PDB file of C-alpha atoms and ligand atoms in Angstrom:
ATOM      1  CA  MET A   1     106.052 134.398  96.134  1.00 37.00           C
ATOM      2  CA  PRO A   2     107.301 135.311  92.682  1.00 42.00           C
ATOM      3  CA  ALA A   3     104.837 135.180  89.848  1.00 38.00           C
ATOM      4  CA  PRO A   4     104.791 131.734  88.245  1.00 42.00           C
ATOM      5  CA  SER A   5     106.573 131.726  84.936  1.00 43.00           C
ATOM      6  CA  SER A   6     104.852 130.520  81.823  1.00 43.00           C
ATOM      7  CA  ALA A   7     108.139 129.041  80.613  1.00 46.00           C
ATOM      8  CA  ASN A   8     108.045 125.372  79.817  1.00 79.00           C
ATOM      9  CA  GLY A   9     111.122 123.656  78.568  1.00 93.00           C
ATOM     10  CA  PRO A  10     111.334 122.256  75.047  1.00 96.00           C
ATOM     11  CA  SER A  11     112.672 118.899  73.944  1.00 97.00           C
ATOM     12  CA  LEU A  12     116.106 118.818  72.359  1.00 98.00           C
ATOM     13  CA  ALA A  13     117.848 116.545  69.899  1.00 98.00           C
ATOM     14  CA  PHE A  14     121.418 116.140  68.726  1.00 98.00           C
ATOM     15  CA  GLU A  15     121.645 114.391  65.367  1.00 98.00           C
ATOM     16  CA  ALA A  16     125.160 113.121  64.631  1.00 98.00           C
ATOM     17  CA  VAL A  17     126.589 116.464  65.754  1.00 98.00           C
ATOM     18  CA  THR A  18     130.247 116.810  64.842  1.00 98.00           C
ATOM     19  CA  LYS A  19     132.640 119.708  65.339  1.00 98.00           C
ATOM     20  CA  ARG A  20     136.097 119.870  63.830  1.00 97.00           C
ATOM     21  CA  TYR A  21     137.877 123.074  64.782  1.00 96.00           C
ATOM     22  CA  ASP A  22     140.268 124.799  62.391  1.00 92.00           C
ATOM     23  CA  GLY A  23     143.541 123.044  62.973  1.00 89.00           C
ATOM     24  CA  GLY A  24     141.846 119.675  62.945  1.00 88.00           C
ATOM     25  CA  THR A  25     140.763 119.034  66.552  1.00 93.00           C
ATOM     26  CA  MET A  26     137.752 116.722  66.510  1.00 96.00           C
ATOM     27  CA  ALA A  27     136.037 118.286  69.527  1.00 98.00           C
ATOM     28  CA  VAL A  28     132.666 116.573  69.048  1.00 98.00           C
ATOM     29  CA  ASP A  29     132.385 113.332  67.126  1.00 98.00           C
ATOM     30  CA  HIS A  30     128.955 112.246  65.817  1.00 98.00           C
ATOM     31  CA  VAL A  31     126.976 112.795  69.003  1.00 98.00           C
ATOM     32  CA  SER A  32     123.314 111.812  68.898  1.00 98.00           C
ATOM     33  CA  ALA A  33     120.889 112.083  71.802  1.00 98.00           C
ATOM     34  CA  GLU A  34     117.243 112.879  72.427  1.00 97.00           C
ATOM     35  CA  ILE A  35     116.384 114.939  75.466  1.00 97.00           C
ATOM     36  CA  ASP A  36     112.853 115.074  76.817  1.00 96.00           C
ATOM     37  CA  ALA A  37     111.126 118.354  77.513  1.00 96.00           C
ATOM     38  CA  GLY A  38     111.504 119.318  81.143  1.00 96.00           C
ATOM     39  CA  SER A  39     114.475 117.102  81.905  1.00 97.00           C
ATOM     40  CA  PHE A  40     117.648 118.017  83.742  1.00 97.00           C
ATOM     41  CA  ILE A  41     120.690 116.672  81.921  1.00 98.00           C
ATOM     42  CA  ALA A  42     124.260 116.696  83.155  1.00 98.00           C
ATOM     43  CA  LEU A  43     127.002 116.601  80.544  1.00 98.00           C
ATOM     44  CA  VAL A  44     130.070 115.099  82.183  1.00 96.00           C
ATOM     45  CA  GLY A  45     133.574 114.236  81.079  1.00 94.00           C
ATOM     46  CA  SER A  46     137.169 115.140  81.684  1.00 91.00           C
ATOM     47  CA  SER A  47     138.644 118.428  80.525  1.00 93.00           C
ATOM     48  CA  GLY A  48     138.810 118.672  76.728  1.00 95.00           C
ATOM     49  CA  SER A  49     136.239 115.916  76.114  1.00 96.00           C
ATOM     50  CA  GLY A  50     134.014 118.282  74.120  1.00 97.00           C
ATOM     51  CA  LYS A  51     131.312 119.209  76.652  1.00 97.00           C
ATOM     52  CA  SER A  52     131.399 122.989  76.152  1.00 97.00           C
ATOM     53  CA  THR A  53     131.612 122.651  72.409  1.00 98.00           C
ATOM     54  CA  LEU A  54     128.548 120.403  72.318  1.00 98.00           C
ATOM     55  CA  LEU A  55     126.639 122.775  74.632  1.00 98.00           C
ATOM     56  CA  LYS A  56     127.473 125.752  72.424  1.00 98.00           C
ATOM     57  CA  THR A  57     126.073 124.055  69.328  1.00 98.00           C
ATOM     58  CA  ILE A  58     122.658 124.496  70.983  1.00 98.00           C
ATOM     59  CA  ASN A  59     122.776 128.307  71.064  1.00 97.00           C
ATOM     60  CA  ARG A  60     124.917 128.555  67.935  1.00 98.00           C
ATOM     61  CA  LEU A  61     128.015 129.899  69.626  1.00 96.00           C
ATOM     62  CA  VAL A  62     129.521 126.945  67.754  1.00 97.00           C
ATOM     63  CA  GLU A  63     128.264 125.781  64.356  1.00 97.00           C
ATOM     64  CA  PRO A  64     128.575 122.016  63.830  1.00 98.00           C
ATOM     65  CA  SER A  65     130.766 120.825  60.971  1.00 97.00           C
ATOM     66  CA  GLU A  66     128.221 118.075  60.400  1.00 97.00           C
ATOM     67  CA  GLY A  67     124.912 117.056  61.908  1.00 98.00           C
ATOM     68  CA  ARG A  68     122.281 119.267  63.478  1.00 98.00           C
ATOM     69  CA  VAL A  69     120.628 120.315  66.705  1.00 98.00           C
ATOM     70  CA  LEU A  70     116.875 120.612  67.063  1.00 98.00           C
ATOM     71  CA  ILE A  71     114.884 122.394  69.749  1.00 98.00           C
ATOM     72  CA  ALA A  72     111.278 121.216  69.948  1.00 97.00           C
ATOM     73  CA  GLY A  73     111.758 119.633  66.531  1.00 96.00           C
ATOM     74  CA  GLU A  74     113.029 122.865  64.904  1.00 97.00           C
ATOM     75  CA  PRO A  75     116.622 122.977  63.655  1.00 98.00           C
ATOM     76  CA  VAL A  76     118.469 125.727  65.544  1.00 98.00           C
ATOM     77  CA  ALA A  77     120.155 126.611  62.234  1.00 97.00           C
ATOM     78  CA  SER A  78     116.825 127.995  61.002  1.00 97.00           C
ATOM     79  CA  THR A  79     116.711 130.677  63.713  1.00 96.00           C
ATOM     80  CA  GLU A  80     118.946 133.734  63.542  1.00 96.00           C
ATOM     81  CA  PRO A  81     121.586 133.383  66.315  1.00 96.00           C
ATOM     82  CA  HIS A  82     120.685 136.529  68.275  1.00 92.00           C
ATOM     83  CA  ARG A  83     116.990 135.663  68.319  1.00 92.00           C
ATOM     84  CA  LEU A  84     117.802 132.081  69.253  1.00 95.00           C
ATOM     85  CA  ARG A  85     120.023 133.207  72.149  1.00 93.00           C
ATOM     86  CA  ARG A  86     117.313 135.475  73.521  1.00 89.00           C
ATOM     87  CA  SER A  87     115.111 132.402  73.942  1.00 92.00           C
ATOM     88  CA  ILE A  88     117.782 130.350  75.728  1.00 96.00           C
ATOM     89  CA  GLY A  89     119.232 131.018  79.180  1.00 94.00           C
ATOM     90  CA  TYR A  90     123.016 130.701  79.372  1.00 94.00           C
ATOM     91  CA  VAL A  91     125.007 130.625  82.597  1.00 92.00           C
ATOM     92  CA  PHE A  92     128.718 129.997  82.748  1.00 88.00           C
ATOM     93  CA  GLN A  93     131.551 130.067  85.247  1.00 84.00           C
ATOM     94  CA  ASN A  94     132.419 133.596  86.458  1.00 77.00           C
ATOM     95  CA  ILE A  95     129.265 134.897  84.840  1.00 75.00           C
ATOM     96  CA  GLY A  96     130.858 138.269  84.205  1.00 81.00           C
ATOM     97  CA  LEU A  97     128.439 140.833  85.568  1.00 91.00           C
ATOM     98  CA  PHE A  98     129.122 144.338  84.290  1.00 94.00           C
ATOM     99  CA  PRO A  99     131.073 145.893  87.186  1.00 94.00           C
ATOM    100  CA  HIS A 100     129.889 149.469  86.567  1.00 95.00           C
ATOM    101  CA  MET A 101     126.197 148.497  86.567  1.00 95.00           C
ATOM    102  CA  THR A 102     123.946 147.740  89.520  1.00 95.00           C
ATOM    103  CA  VAL A 103     122.513 144.288  90.068  1.00 96.00           C
ATOM    104  CA  ALA A 104     119.171 145.527  88.718  1.00 93.00           C
ATOM    105  CA  GLU A 105     120.804 146.937  85.591  1.00 92.00           C
ATOM    106  CA  ASN A 106     122.722 143.712  85.044  1.00 94.00           C
ATOM    107  CA  ILE A 107     119.539 141.669  85.277  1.00 93.00           C
ATOM    108  CA  ALA A 108     117.545 144.120  83.195  1.00 90.00           C
ATOM    109  CA  ILE A 109     119.859 143.938  80.188  1.00 86.00           C
ATOM    110  CA  ALA A 110     117.853 141.042  78.808  1.00 76.00           C
ATOM    111  CA  LEU A 111     114.593 142.806  79.658  1.00 77.00           C
ATOM    112  CA  ARG A 112     115.531 145.948  77.760  1.00 63.00           C
ATOM    113  CA  LEU A 113     116.407 143.917  74.726  1.00 55.00           C
ATOM    114  CA  ASP A 114     112.881 142.545  74.895  1.00 57.00           C
ATOM    115  CA  GLY A 115     111.456 146.020  75.359  1.00 58.00           C
ATOM    116  CA  GLU A 116     109.723 144.852  78.525  1.00 57.00           C
ATOM    117  CA  ARG A 117     108.186 147.462  80.852  1.00 60.00           C
ATOM    118  CA  GLU A 118     107.726 147.255  84.604  1.00 76.00           C
ATOM    119  CA  THR A 119     111.413 146.503  84.831  1.00 82.00           C
ATOM    120  CA  ALA A 120     111.714 147.148  88.555  1.00 85.00           C
ATOM    121  CA  ASP A 121     108.880 144.725  89.375  1.00 86.00           C
ATOM    122  CA  ARG A 122     110.359 142.039  87.170  1.00 89.00           C
ATOM    123  CA  VAL A 123     113.817 142.489  88.678  1.00 92.00           C
ATOM    124  CA  ALA A 124     112.272 142.122  92.154  1.00 92.00           C
ATOM    125  CA  ASP A 125     110.504 138.919  91.046  1.00 91.00           C
ATOM    126  CA  LEU A 126     113.752 137.568  89.612  1.00 92.00           C
ATOM    127  CA  LEU A 127     115.657 138.339  92.808  1.00 94.00           C
ATOM    128  CA  ASP A 128     112.927 136.471  94.744  1.00 92.00           C
ATOM    129  CA  LEU A 129     113.284 133.576  92.352  1.00 89.00           C
ATOM    130  CA  VAL A 130     116.995 133.164  93.064  1.00 91.00           C
ATOM    131  CA  ASP A 131     116.581 133.822  96.805  1.00 89.00           C
ATOM    132  CA  LEU A 132     118.381 137.151  96.926  1.00 94.00           C
ATOM    133  CA  PRO A 133     117.057 140.076  98.988  1.00 95.00           C
ATOM    134  CA  ARG A 134     115.255 142.669  96.871  1.00 95.00           C
ATOM    135  CA  GLU A 135     117.438 145.434  98.253  1.00 95.00           C
ATOM    136  CA  PHE A 136     120.373 143.902  96.358  1.00 96.00           C
ATOM    137  CA  ALA A 137     118.889 145.516  93.228  1.00 94.00           C
ATOM    138  CA  GLY A 138     120.802 148.737  93.941  1.00 94.00           C
ATOM    139  CA  ARG A 139     124.130 147.131  94.827  1.00 96.00           C
ATOM    140  CA  MET A 140     127.180 146.962  92.638  1.00 96.00           C
ATOM    141  CA  PRO A 141     128.460 143.451  91.773  1.00 95.00           C
ATOM    142  CA  ASP A 142     131.676 143.847  93.773  1.00 94.00           C
ATOM    143  CA  ALA A 143     129.577 144.205  96.932  1.00 95.00           C
ATOM    144  CA  LEU A 144     128.323 140.634  96.436  1.00 94.00           C
ATOM    145  CA  SER A 145     129.947 137.283  97.255  1.00 91.00           C
ATOM    146  CA  GLY A 146     130.839 134.916  94.415  1.00 89.00           C
ATOM    147  CA  GLY A 147     127.764 132.800  95.132  1.00 90.00           C
ATOM    148  CA  GLN A 148     125.506 135.850  95.152  1.00 93.00           C
ATOM    149  CA  GLN A 149     126.994 136.999  91.845  1.00 93.00           C
ATOM    150  CA  GLN A 150     126.233 133.613  90.296  1.00 91.00           C
ATOM    151  CA  ARG A 151     122.659 133.900  91.587  1.00 92.00           C
ATOM    152  CA  VAL A 152     122.408 137.257  89.799  1.00 94.00           C
ATOM    153  CA  GLY A 153     123.758 135.492  86.703  1.00 93.00           C
ATOM    154  CA  VAL A 154     120.992 132.909  86.975  1.00 93.00           C
ATOM    155  CA  ALA A 155     118.409 135.696  87.452  1.00 93.00           C
ATOM    156  CA  ARG A 156     119.725 137.448  84.339  1.00 93.00           C
ATOM    157  CA  ALA A 157     119.571 134.211  82.347  1.00 93.00           C
ATOM    158  CA  LEU A 158     115.956 133.713  83.454  1.00 92.00           C
ATOM    159  CA  ALA A 159     114.888 137.303  82.783  1.00 90.00           C
ATOM    160  CA  ALA A 160     113.573 136.671  79.280  1.00 86.00           C
ATOM    161  CA  ARG A 161     111.609 133.622  80.531  1.00 89.00           C
ATOM    162  CA  PRO A 162     113.526 130.971  78.580  1.00 93.00           C
ATOM    163  CA  GLY A 163     112.312 127.393  78.604  1.00 95.00           C
ATOM    164  CA  LEU A 164     115.799 126.056  78.015  1.00 97.00           C
ATOM    165  CA  MET A 165     118.768 126.708  80.306  1.00 97.00           C
ATOM    166  CA  LEU A 166     122.345 125.966  79.265  1.00 97.00           C
ATOM    167  CA  MET A 167     124.807 125.945  82.132  1.00 96.00           C
ATOM    168  CA  ASP A 168     128.549 125.589  81.645  1.00 95.00           C
ATOM    169  CA  GLU A 169     130.275 124.797  84.952  1.00 93.00           C
ATOM    170  CA  PRO A 170     127.891 127.352  86.484  1.00 90.00           C
ATOM    171  CA  PHE A 171     129.057 126.859  90.056  1.00 87.00           C
ATOM    172  CA  GLY A 172     132.598 125.725  89.297  1.00 84.00           C
ATOM    173  CA  ALA A 173     134.374 128.713  90.830  1.00 80.00           C
ATOM    174  CA  LEU A 174     132.501 128.578  94.138  1.00 84.00           C
ATOM    175  CA  ASP A 175     133.445 127.046  97.459  1.00 86.00           C
ATOM    176  CA  PRO A 176     131.982 123.550  97.998  1.00 86.00           C
ATOM    177  CA  VAL A 177     129.251 124.598 100.451  1.00 87.00           C
ATOM    178  CA  THR A 178     127.988 127.445  98.269  1.00 87.00           C
ATOM    179  CA  ARG A 179     128.274 125.228  95.231  1.00 88.00           C
ATOM    180  CA  ASP A 180     126.161 122.517  96.830  1.00 89.00           C
ATOM    181  CA  GLN A 181     123.532 125.006  97.991  1.00 90.00           C
ATOM    182  CA  LEU A 182     123.306 126.739  94.619  1.00 89.00           C
ATOM    183  CA  GLY A 183     123.100 123.458  92.733  1.00 92.00           C
ATOM    184  CA  ALA A 184     120.207 122.253  94.879  1.00 92.00           C
ATOM    185  CA  ALA A 185     118.503 125.655  94.680  1.00 91.00           C
ATOM    186  CA  PHE A 186     118.787 125.680  90.908  1.00 93.00           C
ATOM    187  CA  ARG A 187     117.392 122.151  90.689  1.00 95.00           C
ATOM    188  CA  ARG A 188     114.318 123.325  92.632  1.00 93.00           C
ATOM    189  CA  LEU A 189     113.990 126.285  90.286  1.00 92.00           C
ATOM    190  CA  HIS A 190     114.248 123.969  87.297  1.00 95.00           C
ATOM    191  CA  ASP A 191     111.391 121.870  88.674  1.00 95.00           C
ATOM    192  CA  ARG A 192     109.235 124.830  89.616  1.00 92.00           C
ATOM    193  CA  LEU A 193     109.574 126.560  86.235  1.00 92.00           C
ATOM    194  CA  GLY A 194     109.375 123.362  84.204  1.00 95.00           C
ATOM    195  CA  LEU A 195     112.659 124.159  82.464  1.00 96.00           C
ATOM    196  CA  THR A 196     114.785 121.922  80.300  1.00 98.00           C
ATOM    197  CA  THR A 197     118.340 122.218  81.633  1.00 97.00           C
ATOM    198  CA  ILE A 198     121.644 121.026  80.203  1.00 98.00           C
ATOM    199  CA  MET A 199     124.451 121.460  82.694  1.00 97.00           C
ATOM    200  CA  VAL A 200     128.113 120.880  81.882  1.00 97.00           C
ATOM    201  CA  THR A 201     130.197 119.760  84.831  1.00 94.00           C
ATOM    202  CA  HIS A 202     133.388 117.786  85.323  1.00 89.00           C
ATOM    203  CA  ASP A 203     132.102 116.777  88.755  1.00 91.00           C
ATOM    204  CA  MET A 204     130.375 113.391  88.601  1.00 93.00           C
ATOM    205  CA  ALA A 205     129.044 113.716  92.173  1.00 92.00           C
ATOM    206  CA  GLU A 206     127.301 116.956  91.256  1.00 93.00           C
ATOM    207  CA  ALA A 207     125.889 115.328  88.112  1.00 95.00           C
ATOM    208  CA  LEU A 208     124.605 112.268  89.973  1.00 95.00           C
ATOM    209  CA  LEU A 209     122.993 114.362  92.698  1.00 94.00           C
ATOM    210  CA  LEU A 210     121.286 116.922  90.447  1.00 95.00           C
ATOM    211  CA  ALA A 211     120.445 115.396  87.085  1.00 97.00           C
ATOM    212  CA  ASP A 212     117.716 113.114  85.768  1.00 97.00           C
ATOM    213  CA  ARG A 213     120.124 111.775  83.213  1.00 97.00           C
ATOM    214  CA  VAL A 214     123.877 111.936  82.744  1.00 97.00           C
ATOM    215  CA  LEU A 215     125.606 112.051  79.377  1.00 98.00           C
ATOM    216  CA  VAL A 216     129.281 111.145  79.543  1.00 97.00           C
ATOM    217  CA  MET A 217     131.718 112.398  76.915  1.00 97.00           C
ATOM    218  CA  GLN A 218     135.184 111.129  76.167  1.00 96.00           C
ATOM    219  CA  ALA A 219     137.370 112.481  73.360  1.00 96.00           C
ATOM    220  CA  GLY A 220     134.356 114.019  71.608  1.00 98.00           C
ATOM    221  CA  ARG A 221     132.227 110.917  71.751  1.00 97.00           C
ATOM    222  CA  LEU A 222     129.170 110.193  73.832  1.00 97.00           C
ATOM    223  CA  VAL A 223     130.220 107.084  75.725  1.00 96.00           C
ATOM    224  CA  ALA A 224     127.378 106.820  78.247  1.00 96.00           C
ATOM    225  CA  ASP A 225     123.821 108.048  78.527  1.00 96.00           C
ATOM    226  CA  ALA A 226     122.065 106.819  81.643  1.00 96.00           C
ATOM    227  CA  THR A 227     120.210 107.778  84.801  1.00 97.00           C
ATOM    228  CA  PRO A 228     122.230 108.393  87.969  1.00 96.00           C
ATOM    229  CA  ARG A 229     120.803 105.169  89.389  1.00 96.00           C
ATOM    230  CA  ALA A 230     121.992 103.141  86.386  1.00 96.00           C
ATOM    231  CA  LEU A 231     125.432 104.762  86.533  1.00 95.00           C
ATOM    232  CA  LEU A 232     125.735 103.944  90.218  1.00 93.00           C
ATOM    233  CA  ALA A 233     124.748 100.367  89.392  1.00 94.00           C
ATOM    234  CA  GLY A 234     127.722 100.202  87.017  1.00 93.00           C
ATOM    235  CA  GLU A 235     125.639 100.199  83.836  1.00 93.00           C
ATOM    236  CA  GLY A 236     127.372 103.166  82.194  1.00 91.00           C
ATOM    237  CA  GLY A 237     130.466 101.470  80.844  1.00 91.00           C
ATOM    238  CA  GLU A 238     134.151 101.941  81.486  1.00 92.00           C
ATOM    239  CA  GLU A 239     134.580 105.740  81.320  1.00 90.00           C
ATOM    240  CA  ALA A 240     131.423 106.361  83.368  1.00 91.00           C
ATOM    241  CA  ASP A 241     132.524 103.778  85.948  1.00 93.00           C
ATOM    242  CA  ALA A 242     135.887 105.500  86.281  1.00 92.00           C
ATOM    243  CA  LEU A 243     134.191 108.863  86.898  1.00 92.00           C
ATOM    244  CA  VAL A 244     131.671 107.394  89.365  1.00 92.00           C
ATOM    245  CA  ALA A 245     134.478 105.641  91.232  1.00 92.00           C
ATOM    246  CA  VAL A 246     135.954 108.966  92.405  1.00 90.00           C
ATOM    247  CA  PRO A 247     133.075 110.271  94.578  1.00 90.00           C
ATOM    248  CA  ARG A 248     132.251 106.730  95.630  1.00 90.00           C
ATOM    249  CA  ALA A 249     135.773 106.120  96.911  1.00 91.00           C
ATOM    250  CA  GLN A 250     135.711 109.491  98.709  1.00 90.00           C
ATOM    251  CA  ALA A 251     132.406 108.601 100.375  1.00 90.00           C
ATOM    252  CA  ASP A 252     133.829 105.222 101.403  1.00 91.00           C
ATOM    253  CA  ARG A 253     136.915 106.819 102.893  1.00 93.00           C
ATOM    254  CA  LEU A 254     134.802 109.315 104.827  1.00 92.00           C
ATOM    255  CA  ARG A 255     132.587 106.539 106.175  1.00 92.00           C
ATOM    256  CA  ALA A 256     135.692 104.597 107.227  1.00 93.00           C
ATOM    257  CA  LEU A 257     137.037 107.690 108.992  1.00 92.00           C
ATOM    258  CA  GLU A 258     133.728 108.155 110.771  1.00 89.00           C
ATOM    259  CA  GLY A 259     133.746 104.540 111.874  1.00 86.00           C
ATOM    260  CA  ARG A 260     137.175 104.994 113.423  1.00 75.00           C
ATOM    261  CA  ALA A 261     136.253 108.180 115.282  1.00 60.00           C
TER     262      ALA A 261
HETATM  263  P1  ADP B 301     135.459 120.491  77.591  1.00 62.98           P
HETATM  264  O1  ADP B 301     134.319 121.472  77.699  1.00 62.98           O
HETATM  265  O2  ADP B 301     135.015 119.079  77.791  1.00 62.98           O
HETATM  266  O3  ADP B 301     136.615 120.840  78.468  1.00 62.98           O
HETATM  267  P2  ADP B 301     135.885 121.685  74.972  1.00 62.98           P
HETATM  268  O4  ADP B 301     134.618 121.548  74.224  1.00 62.98           O
HETATM  269  O5  ADP B 301     136.176 123.006  75.594  1.00 62.98           O
HETATM  270  O6  ADP B 301     135.979 120.535  76.076  1.00 62.98           O
HETATM  271  O7  ADP B 301     137.098 121.335  74.023  1.00 62.98           O
HETATM  272  C1  ADP B 301     137.163 120.130  73.263  1.00 62.98           C
HETATM  273  C2  ADP B 301     138.411 120.146  72.398  1.00 62.98           C
HETATM  274  O8  ADP B 301     138.310 121.176  71.426  1.00 62.98           O
HETATM  275  C3  ADP B 301     139.703 120.413  73.167  1.00 62.98           C
HETATM  276  O9  ADP B 301     140.730 119.655  72.599  1.00 62.98           O
HETATM  277  C4  ADP B 301     139.917 121.893  72.955  1.00 62.98           C
HETATM  278  O10 ADP B 301     141.283 122.220  73.030  1.00 62.98           O
HETATM  279  C5  ADP B 301     139.372 122.088  71.546  1.00 62.98           C
HETATM  280  N1  ADP B 301     138.834 123.454  71.339  1.00 62.98           N
HETATM  281  C6  ADP B 301     137.890 124.055  72.076  1.00 62.98           C
HETATM  282  N2  ADP B 301     137.589 125.267  71.592  1.00 62.98           N
HETATM  283  C7  ADP B 301     138.380 125.445  70.512  1.00 62.98           C
HETATM  284  C8  ADP B 301     138.549 126.507  69.560  1.00 62.98           C
HETATM  285  N3  ADP B 301     137.823 127.615  69.630  1.00 62.98           N
HETATM  286  N4  ADP B 301     139.457 126.320  68.572  1.00 62.98           N
HETATM  287  C9  ADP B 301     140.183 125.192  68.486  1.00 62.98           C
HETATM  288  N5  ADP B 301     140.075 124.144  69.341  1.00 62.98           N
HETATM  289  C10 ADP B 301     139.188 124.272  70.339  1.00 62.98           C
END
C-alpha cells in the first residue's frame, strides 16, 4: 500500500468571476459558486461555454477581468502564480509527458522543484497510487498506452501532494473503456486522499457518474449547480436537462435493443 498522503483538499469560492478576452469574447460572465472542501465537482457545458477559462482562473493561468477566486478563504491573486501552481495538481487532455525522459523523470519534475529527496521511493509510491507497475519507472512514455500515459500524468500532478486537483478533459482522448476505468479509479483516489477536485468535461454521463455536484455552463454563465440526483430529477433547468437527455436517451435505446434481443 502506498503511504497515506497528508493532503486534504481546501474549499474554493468563485466570486462574480468574469473573463473578457482581448477582442471582446465574454468567456466567463459573473460566475459565483462555493465549493466545499473535499468535494468532487464536474464542470460541464458545450464547447466554448467557458469551462476551461473558469478552471484556469483557479491556478492563475487566466486572470479574471473582474471578480476573484479564493482557495480556503485566501484570494489566489495574493499568491505568486508559480508558488500557487506548485500547490495545485493540474491534469489536462494529452498530458504531454516529456518524450525524452523516463516515466520516473517525468513524475519527479515536480519533486525536484520541491527539492524533495528519496525521489525513487516517492516515484514508486506514486506509481502504486495510480495502479501502474513500479517497473514502469524506467520506461519511456512512447512505450506506454494512452491510458497509462494519463495515469503517469495524474501521478505527476499528485507528486507535490496537492489538496486541490484541476482536471481539464483529463480522459477525453482515451477509448471509452479506458476512460471509464480511469475516471472511476481517479474518483477512488480523490476519496482516499481527501482531495478537492474540479473536473471539466463535456460528457454529462461522466459528470453524473463521478461528481458530487455538477456545475453547468452556457455562454459563460453558470446556469445550473446541482447534485447528479437533482439533475436526473429534472431540477437543473433547461440547459442541464438538454445535456442529461443525451445519455438518458442512449441508455433507453440500449435497453430497448436488449429487450428485443
Ligand atoms: P470551453 O472550455 O467550455 O470549451 P473556453 O473557456 O475554452 O470554453 O472558451 C470560452 C470562450 O472564450 C470561447 O468563445 C473561446 O473561443 C474563447 N477563448 C478561449 N481562450 C481564449 C483566448 N486565449 N483568447 C481569446 N478568446 C479565447
